[in-house]
Amino acid sequence: PSRIIPEMDMSEEEEVADKGGVFARLSFSSDEDDDKTVATAAATTPIFSHNDLFAAAEAKESILSCQLVVDFFYHPDTDSTANTMTIRQRRDAICDTVKSPKFNKARARRLFAGLTPLLRKVAEEESYIPTDNDEDDDDEGNSTIQELEAMVMESTQCIMFLRCCAFLVEAYLDGILAKQQTSRRSSQQQKIDIIDETFSVAEMLHDLLFPLQFCSSVKIIKEVMATQSAILSMCEKWWHGNFEDREQMVTQLIPLLLVKSLEDTAQKNDIKRLCSIREAIDLLDFEDESILTLKMHLLRTIGNPLFLQSVEGRKFITHLFLVDASLVVDLHRAVRVQIVGSKKIVLNAYAEIYYNAWKASTDIKEDDDDNNEGMGTIQTSIEENALQDFMFQVIHAANPSTAKSVRTVLDKFYLHKKSPHVEAMLHRMFGPLLWRALSASNSRIRQQASVVLVDTFPLGGWAEVCVKRSVKALMSLMGDDVPDVRVAGSRAAAMILSLFWVKVPRADTRTLLNQIIVMHAFDSNSSTVRAAAVNVITTLLQEETTHDVLRPLLAPIVNVIHDKTEKVRLAVVNMLLSIKKIRGMKYYHVVPANHLLARLAEEGRGRNNPRGNVAASLSNLLSNSFFPTGSKKAMTDIINRTMRRLTNSPGAAVIFYKNASSQLSVNSISRLIAALMKCLCFFVVEEKKKNCEDASNISLLLPEGEAIEYKGSGLSSTAMMATIAESVSILWESIEAQLKDSQNENAKQMLMEEFSGNVLTEVYCHFETKFENDNLEDSKLVDCLRACIAILNCAGKVDESKISGLRAHIIGKLSNKSSDMPAERRIAILIPKLALLCAWGMTEDVARYLASSISRIFAGDTDERVNGSFTLNVLGSSRKSLPRSVKKKVAADEAVPLPNLDIDVCLGILGHILKGSYPASALARESILKSETAFNTIVSALQTAKRAAEQMIKPRIGEDADMSPTMIRHIGISIECYGRLLIHKEAMKGEIPMKLTPEAKSLMNWVTNTIVPALAKLASQDNDFSRFISYVCPISSAIAGKNRISSPIVGNPGDTSFVSGRGSLNIFEDTSKFVSPRAAAITVMSSVLCTVAEWSLLRYVGDSFVSDQISKWCKLLECSDTSVRKALLPWLFHIAITSLENEGDSALLEEVLLSMKNADPSKAEVEIIVYAVATVMSLRDERILKAAISTIVNVTRIIIVEAEENESEIDLPLPFLDKAGSCMRKVIESVLSEKQSSVLLAQCLIDEPKASSVRECLLKELHLHSPKTDALDEILSKWVAENTTNDTAAPVDDDKENKSDNQNDSEPIAA
């Protein structure tokens, strides 16, 4: 049926459309008057006699018209004087008359015999179908309004008559059922007899269900739906009442209820109605061809969400599996389509359906001997056509997600495998599949079979033979050659042992555990196997019965904690965390404390993440060791424990404090910070007393009676004090964001009180004085610097007004121009000071301070006198007393003039700030970038380097004192800083992809228009400056965390602290006093290329402007000056490879290679070329590699064609690689030396036109020099077959062929 009949409530059954229209003029009341009252002749409790029914049904008018019956139900005599009742009440009263015990069979025969003629007439003449169908527009136009009204009224009367008949039949059935319940004469299995007249009326009504579907006229649609609903209710009553010939009442009932339940507006009640008559489906013949449409609708229930979500829907689908053996196959196919990608709730519904269907088929087979053969066929069909197919898929599925979904469906059987029937079925079905799959050649099959082995264990029962077979299979899996299979085997063994620890024989248990702990935990071939072995042990430890056996076997795990792979270390730490929760086992008995502390310290070195998963988990494991909790733990105990850890394991302590915020509360960390600061003050006082210095000022910080009772060694060592200072800074940094919450206001206030006054000033002065001591060892210098940086970092978190004298002290140090410290030490001590001033809101002052020094050197002013125009207020907003060391130098109300910094120091400071070497410099960089005034001040100063460069690249006669390597270095570093500063400013916007700023474009235009032409003219000079340049000049990223390349500005900070003692990586060495202008030009080019390279890494998307500029710069590679090429070639290759990797664009790579076609590369250049090609070939994206190979082939073709055109007839022919030039020869040789690149080159060539001479020559080189692989041999065999075919073909004119080749080779050039 095309139209679905929704279930209608009793209050809606008789609603009629066209309110106020045609039906308003009909002679009977519509159901819009359902709630209205009508006059009746009855008393307060109206009772209709059977004679009233007979009068309406047997009247002469009733033979020809439905009017009397309809009026009897809906339009009573209005002249009768009685109480009023609604139409529903009247209908119920009429039905009660039929239900009453007095309404016997004779009266029923008379009533339904009277209705039969008219009902048959309505059915035969189809008078319920209106003739004014919506499609008959022409007829409707020719009819009068009165005729239309009459037609609609007649159809409506017929439809309402059918409904009245359905009400009467259903009422009569209810009466019979009431009598049966009262007398209890028949059992539920016995059918109830029914008179023929009633059956005849009911049968005709049932047969009209489908025809009523075609009454689609809008004017009577509601009446049709109400009538159809009444007939459906009558048919359901006939079926549920178990009346005679009930099979005749479901042939149209089942399809209509099924279609209704499948529509989008279906509700759960529709599913319940369909489920209640599910036994009627057994009567259908599924071998008949006419059932195909109904069968398709039944299969649709498989994927219907409403069926799967409701209990009745799942019962209905379960029953479908029991209807017919042939239907099982179709149902299973429908389920297989739905399983892939389904949610777990859907898979669980299918699991319930399959299990209940199989169980029902088994139960019915045992209980009913008559249907034994039929149910046995259905059970066999379910097992062989459905379940065994799932069992095959769960083992052999190519997609692991599919296997996982199928396993979820089978989980219901696994949960009931203790049942003898289920166990026998699993053994019967899985037996032919599982053991063969465990030794299959496909590793995926073996891996999935191991999961099934766990789910079905013990397959075949607990017989010794079955258990031994399973254990043997587990050992085979754990000894497999494929790491994933070994992992699956160890997991399977762990699951089986954890579930059946008591039942598995002890000898087999030890065999499996030894394989896991001894072999897998130390598998040298796969870190995945090692991590899985440790995770397996963690799984076994969750079972209490395993502890006694595992405890002595865990000793070797101590070495796994230091595994080079992070996931293995993390697995060990997670295992120790599990052991920590087990009573009777101690984690430090498995891995000693010294190993754990060493591992925690190592997590902060190298490439390890100090805040990664391993470090965080270790910190959680050792939290009680660093910060013991409990009411009995006093702060003195915590301090002593902390000092012991800081002394014995300073590296581990620092890493723990970096992760403390995830282990301890804000209040606990704040208390620890205050305690550590008091410890630091205590040690400073002790050291001052030891050196006979005045410590009276700082000793006031320790209240009387409070002392540190730590008896360890090295209390006053500089390294330990620096570690304490760093710990304080790290702890404060970890809770800085949380201190801003109002709920942590008390903790914040406590820290402010502890660090206010002159605490930080005195402690900082102590370490600064030691740092300025020239006689101090290098290691102690670094320790003092660590302490200074940490203290100033803490000072930046406190309001300037609460710290006495620190600002004045810092400004006083900045004003001291007589410092004799080396530049590197001055840079190291000045950076944290300037960063602190930025944190206190003096960013613009710091920017002017740096800018004045830069501008002075490039403006030609070498006077070292104090710049009196630049001053800083000593006190700022604070008017508190100064430290004694500052009081002697500066008056309290005086503004201090600051001298210009040395240019090396200034640029070094700016480089550290741009790099963000440590938190303070990163904060200073952020402050400068946020302040437009500060940013513009520094940018303006750095731009003066451009003017200085323009002066230096002018040709000169003789030697000029200004042309020194030092000045060139300053210009190069300044221009690089300028470019990086622009990148940082643009990166702050957070736009992806990052745009190239107008200032950066202006810089590139300046290089193109000024530097490149000048360098092209200067390239012919003889002065060689190659000894002044280090060509391995790594560059650091402009953005923190993006350290892909390095920088010639300064060195990276150390890994274990804030700074290291390494020197800078400047690209120039002062080995000569004078150099040529060419050196300045190349330096500027290198600095700008460095900036462009960094921008290309961060942008990830190409820019046509940059590509055009780089193409112009590549022309410099065509000069004969090896120094120019050696300086520019690494950067150009780097930018070209970045463009290739990020965008797949090989245009820049082609430009670089073509620019080198006539060059005779030096040894250094050859190394650069070989390294660049190796970098390209190491890319994993095959699409990018193919683009690079295609570019190399295209460049080779262009060079070969040009060489052949310029080759004279009398010259001897050169070998192919010599024709390509020295540069491309090295490129091609590098490609031919690698297996993957050789295969990609062969694939590229085999797809080219066969007439190309370059193609043939390159394939010959591949055949002669490339490492042989199966893939390459297959391609070369095609090429050999082509040549064989060409040799057997008719000869052609060689001159014409060569001419054709040249024309084909020249086509790409023309393009």
PDB file of C-alpha atoms in Angstrom, residues 332-480:
ATOM      1  CA  HIS A 332      21.144 -12.474   7.914  1.00  0.00           C
ATOM      2  CA  ARG A 333      22.182 -10.705   4.718  1.00  0.00           C
ATOM      3  CA  ALA A 334      20.181  -7.667   5.779  1.00  0.00           C
ATOM      4  CA  VAL A 335      21.894  -7.689   9.182  1.00  0.00           C
ATOM      5  CA  ARG A 336      25.369  -7.932   7.632  1.00  0.00           C
ATOM      6  CA  VAL A 337      24.734  -4.774   5.663  1.00  0.00           C
ATOM      7  CA  GLN A 338      23.768  -2.909   8.838  1.00  0.00           C
ATOM      8  CA  ILE A 339      26.632  -4.124  11.039  1.00  0.00           C
ATOM      9  CA  VAL A 340      29.433  -2.200   9.345  1.00  0.00           C
ATOM     10  CA  GLY A 341      29.763   1.166  11.064  1.00  0.00           C
ATOM     11  CA  SER A 342      26.868   0.639  13.467  1.00  0.00           C
ATOM     12  CA  LYS A 343      26.875   1.947  17.013  1.00  0.00           C
ATOM     13  CA  LYS A 344      27.297  -0.404  19.911  1.00  0.00           C
ATOM     14  CA  ILE A 345      23.658  -0.101  20.994  1.00  0.00           C
ATOM     15  CA  VAL A 346      22.579  -1.381  17.569  1.00  0.00           C
ATOM     16  CA  LEU A 347      25.113  -4.213  17.690  1.00  0.00           C
ATOM     17  CA  ASN A 348      23.852  -5.209  21.138  1.00  0.00           C
ATOM     18  CA  ALA A 349      20.308  -5.326  19.746  1.00  0.00           C
ATOM     19  CA  TYR A 350      21.431  -7.684  16.977  1.00  0.00           C
ATOM     20  CA  ALA A 351      23.289  -9.787  19.544  1.00  0.00           C
ATOM     21  CA  GLU A 352      20.089 -10.184  21.552  1.00  0.00           C
ATOM     22  CA  ILE A 353      18.075 -11.054  18.435  1.00  0.00           C
ATOM     23  CA  TYR A 354      20.497 -13.738  17.256  1.00  0.00           C
ATOM     24  CA  TYR A 355      20.903 -15.299  20.666  1.00  0.00           C
ATOM     25  CA  ASN A 356      17.173 -15.371  21.418  1.00  0.00           C
ATOM     26  CA  ALA A 357      16.381 -16.753  17.957  1.00  0.00           C
ATOM     27  CA  TRP A 358      18.950 -19.526  18.293  1.00  0.00           C
ATOM     28  CA  LYS A 359      17.834 -20.313  21.850  1.00  0.00           C
ATOM     29  CA  ALA A 360      14.154 -20.342  20.846  1.00  0.00           C
ATOM     30  CA  SER A 361      14.852 -22.718  17.971  1.00  0.00           C
ATOM     31  CA  THR A 362      16.699 -25.007  20.370  1.00  0.00           C
ATOM     32  CA  ASP A 363      13.968 -24.911  23.025  1.00  0.00           C
ATOM     33  CA  ILE A 364      11.123 -25.497  20.559  1.00  0.00           C
ATOM     34  CA  LYS A 365      12.990 -28.388  19.005  1.00  0.00           C
ATOM     35  CA  GLU A 366      13.285 -30.084  22.391  1.00  0.00           C
ATOM     36  CA  ASP A 367       9.738 -29.369  23.603  1.00  0.00           C
ATOM     37  CA  ASP A 368       7.654 -30.005  20.485  1.00  0.00           C
ATOM     38  CA  ASP A 369       8.067 -33.398  18.878  1.00  0.00           C
ATOM     39  CA  ASP A 370       5.599 -32.604  16.110  1.00  0.00           C
ATOM     40  CA  ASN A 371       7.636 -29.672  14.858  1.00  0.00           C
ATOM     41  CA  ASN A 372      10.943 -31.326  15.599  1.00  0.00           C
ATOM     42  CA  GLU A 373      11.922 -31.647  11.988  1.00  0.00           C
ATOM     43  CA  GLY A 374      10.902 -28.092  11.040  1.00  0.00           C
ATOM     44  CA  MET A 375      12.595 -26.466  14.020  1.00  0.00           C
ATOM     45  CA  GLY A 376      15.659 -28.582  13.456  1.00  0.00           C
ATOM     46  CA  THR A 377      15.879 -27.199   9.942  1.00  0.00           C
ATOM     47  CA  ILE A 378      15.546 -23.626  11.257  1.00  0.00           C
ATOM     48  CA  GLN A 379      18.168 -24.199  13.950  1.00  0.00           C
ATOM     49  CA  THR A 380      20.547 -25.640  11.389  1.00  0.00           C
ATOM     50  CA  SER A 381      19.928 -22.664   9.102  1.00  0.00           C
ATOM     51  CA  ILE A 382      20.629 -20.187  11.925  1.00  0.00           C
ATOM     52  CA  GLU A 383      23.851 -21.943  12.885  1.00  0.00           C
ATOM     53  CA  GLU A 384      25.237 -22.612   9.434  1.00  0.00           C
ATOM     54  CA  ASN A 385      23.968 -19.613   7.470  1.00  0.00           C
ATOM     55  CA  ALA A 386      24.163 -16.912  10.160  1.00  0.00           C
ATOM     56  CA  LEU A 387      26.301 -17.743  13.186  1.00  0.00           C
ATOM     57  CA  GLN A 388      29.078 -19.557  11.364  1.00  0.00           C
ATOM     58  CA  ASP A 389      29.261 -16.717   8.844  1.00  0.00           C
ATOM     59  CA  PHE A 390      29.775 -14.308  11.749  1.00  0.00           C
ATOM     60  CA  MET A 391      32.412 -16.613  13.179  1.00  0.00           C
ATOM     61  CA  PHE A 392      34.232 -16.634   9.877  1.00  0.00           C
ATOM     62  CA  GLN A 393      34.050 -12.837   9.635  1.00  0.00           C
ATOM     63  CA  VAL A 394      35.319 -12.250  13.162  1.00  0.00           C
ATOM     64  CA  ILE A 395      38.475 -14.154  12.229  1.00  0.00           C
ATOM     65  CA  HIS A 396      38.968 -13.331   8.548  1.00  0.00           C
ATOM     66  CA  ALA A 397      37.586  -9.789   8.249  1.00  0.00           C
ATOM     67  CA  ALA A 398      40.007  -7.537   6.355  1.00  0.00           C
ATOM     68  CA  ASN A 399      38.918  -4.477   8.335  1.00  0.00           C
ATOM     69  CA  PRO A 400      39.599  -4.674  12.090  1.00  0.00           C
ATOM     70  CA  SER A 401      36.572  -2.491  12.855  1.00  0.00           C
ATOM     71  CA  THR A 402      34.345  -5.012  11.078  1.00  0.00           C
ATOM     72  CA  ALA A 403      35.791  -7.836  13.145  1.00  0.00           C
ATOM     73  CA  LYS A 404      35.189  -5.800  16.284  1.00  0.00           C
ATOM     74  CA  SER A 405      31.556  -5.158  15.336  1.00  0.00           C
ATOM     75  CA  VAL A 406      30.916  -8.826  14.587  1.00  0.00           C
ATOM     76  CA  ARG A 407      32.542  -9.771  17.878  1.00  0.00           C
ATOM     77  CA  THR A 408      30.056  -7.516  19.687  1.00  0.00           C
ATOM     78  CA  VAL A 409      27.194  -9.442  18.070  1.00  0.00           C
ATOM     79  CA  LEU A 410      28.704 -12.756  19.211  1.00  0.00           C
ATOM     80  CA  ASP A 411      29.381 -11.492  22.745  1.00  0.00           C
ATOM     81  CA  LYS A 412      25.933 -12.685  23.851  1.00  0.00           C
ATOM     82  CA  PHE A 413      26.941 -16.259  23.079  1.00  0.00           C
ATOM     83  CA  TYR A 414      30.311 -15.827  24.819  1.00  0.00           C
ATOM     84  CA  LEU A 415      28.566 -14.627  27.984  1.00  0.00           C
ATOM     85  CA  HIS A 416      26.483 -17.813  28.083  1.00  0.00           C
ATOM     86  CA  LYS A 417      29.257 -20.209  27.097  1.00  0.00           C
ATOM     87  CA  LYS A 418      28.905 -21.960  30.461  1.00  0.00           C
ATOM     88  CA  SER A 419      25.599 -23.364  29.187  1.00  0.00           C
ATOM     89  CA  PRO A 420      26.149 -26.867  27.783  1.00  0.00           C
ATOM     90  CA  HIS A 421      24.122 -26.108  24.651  1.00  0.00           C
ATOM     91  CA  VAL A 422      26.032 -22.888  23.920  1.00  0.00           C
ATOM     92  CA  GLU A 423      29.389 -24.501  24.621  1.00  0.00           C
ATOM     93  CA  ALA A 424      28.582 -27.387  22.312  1.00  0.00           C
ATOM     94  CA  MET A 425      27.448 -25.011  19.581  1.00  0.00           C
ATOM     95  CA  LEU A 426      30.610 -22.853  19.860  1.00  0.00           C
ATOM     96  CA  HIS A 427      32.792 -25.948  19.668  1.00  0.00           C
ATOM     97  CA  ARG A 428      30.807 -27.276  16.731  1.00  0.00           C
ATOM     98  CA  MET A 429      30.889 -23.989  14.802  1.00  0.00           C
ATOM     99  CA  PHE A 430      34.323 -22.602  15.731  1.00  0.00           C
ATOM    100  CA  GLY A 431      36.152 -25.912  15.645  1.00  0.00           C
ATOM    101  CA  PRO A 432      36.702 -26.050  11.873  1.00  0.00           C
ATOM    102  CA  LEU A 433      37.780 -22.372  11.783  1.00  0.00           C
ATOM    103  CA  LEU A 434      39.778 -21.379  14.846  1.00  0.00           C
ATOM    104  CA  TRP A 435      42.656 -23.858  14.959  1.00  0.00           C
ATOM    105  CA  ARG A 436      43.354 -23.444  11.279  1.00  0.00           C
ATOM    106  CA  ALA A 437      43.243 -19.641  11.578  1.00  0.00           C
ATOM    107  CA  LEU A 438      45.774 -19.628  14.433  1.00  0.00           C
ATOM    108  CA  SER A 439      48.382 -21.000  12.032  1.00  0.00           C
ATOM    109  CA  ALA A 440      47.293 -19.055   8.949  1.00  0.00           C
ATOM    110  CA  SER A 441      49.890 -17.309   6.796  1.00  0.00           C
ATOM    111  CA  ASN A 442      48.117 -13.936   7.118  1.00  0.00           C
ATOM    112  CA  SER A 443      49.192 -12.171  10.308  1.00  0.00           C
ATOM    113  CA  ARG A 444      45.900 -10.264  10.523  1.00  0.00           C
ATOM    114  CA  ILE A 445      43.998 -13.553  10.683  1.00  0.00           C
ATOM    115  CA  ARG A 446      46.260 -14.902  13.423  1.00  0.00           C
ATOM    116  CA  GLN A 447      45.866 -11.684  15.374  1.00  0.00           C
ATOM    117  CA  GLN A 448      42.053 -11.779  15.204  1.00  0.00           C
ATOM    118  CA  ALA A 449      41.998 -15.502  15.941  1.00  0.00           C
ATOM    119  CA  SER A 450      43.817 -14.834  19.217  1.00  0.00           C
ATOM    120  CA  VAL A 451      40.874 -12.694  20.349  1.00  0.00           C
ATOM    121  CA  VAL A 452      38.449 -15.490  19.500  1.00  0.00           C
ATOM    122  CA  LEU A 453      40.626 -17.941  21.429  1.00  0.00           C
ATOM    123  CA  VAL A 454      40.098 -15.828  24.554  1.00  0.00           C
ATOM    124  CA  ASP A 455      36.370 -15.455  23.997  1.00  0.00           C
ATOM    125  CA  THR A 456      35.791 -19.191  23.492  1.00  0.00           C
ATOM    126  CA  PHE A 457      38.328 -20.537  25.998  1.00  0.00           C
ATOM    127  CA  PRO A 458      38.222 -23.406  26.833  1.00  0.00           C
ATOM    128  CA  LEU A 459      36.943 -24.485  23.427  1.00  0.00           C
ATOM    129  CA  GLY A 460      35.863 -28.064  23.810  1.00  0.00           C
ATOM    130  CA  GLY A 461      35.664 -28.081  27.622  1.00  0.00           C
ATOM    131  CA  TRP A 462      38.182 -28.491  30.429  1.00  0.00           C
ATOM    132  CA  ALA A 463      39.591 -31.716  29.207  1.00  0.00           C
ATOM    133  CA  GLU A 464      43.372 -31.819  29.473  1.00  0.00           C
ATOM    134  CA  VAL A 465      43.761 -32.227  25.742  1.00  0.00           C
ATOM    135  CA  CYS A 466      41.696 -29.095  25.023  1.00  0.00           C
ATOM    136  CA  VAL A 467      43.584 -26.956  27.558  1.00  0.00           C
ATOM    137  CA  LYS A 468      46.961 -28.162  26.277  1.00  0.00           C
ATOM    138  CA  ARG A 469      45.940 -27.338  22.738  1.00  0.00           C
ATOM    139  CA  SER A 470      44.964 -23.806  23.739  1.00  0.00           C
ATOM    140  CA  VAL A 471      48.207 -23.249  25.672  1.00  0.00           C
ATOM    141  CA  LYS A 472      50.205 -24.513  22.712  1.00  0.00           C
ATOM    142  CA  ALA A 473      48.380 -22.074  20.471  1.00  0.00           C
ATOM    143  CA  LEU A 474      49.150 -19.198  22.883  1.00  0.00           C
ATOM    144  CA  MET A 475      52.837 -20.076  22.927  1.00  0.00           C
ATOM    145  CA  SER A 476      52.854 -20.167  19.144  1.00  0.00           C
ATOM    146  CA  LEU A 477      51.275 -16.709  19.011  1.00  0.00           C
ATOM    147  CA  MET A 478      53.741 -15.247  21.519  1.00  0.00           C
ATOM    148  CA  GLY A 479      56.645 -16.626  19.498  1.00  0.00           C
ATOM    149  CA  ASP A 480      55.354 -15.280  16.185  1.00  0.00           C
TER     150      ASP A 480
END
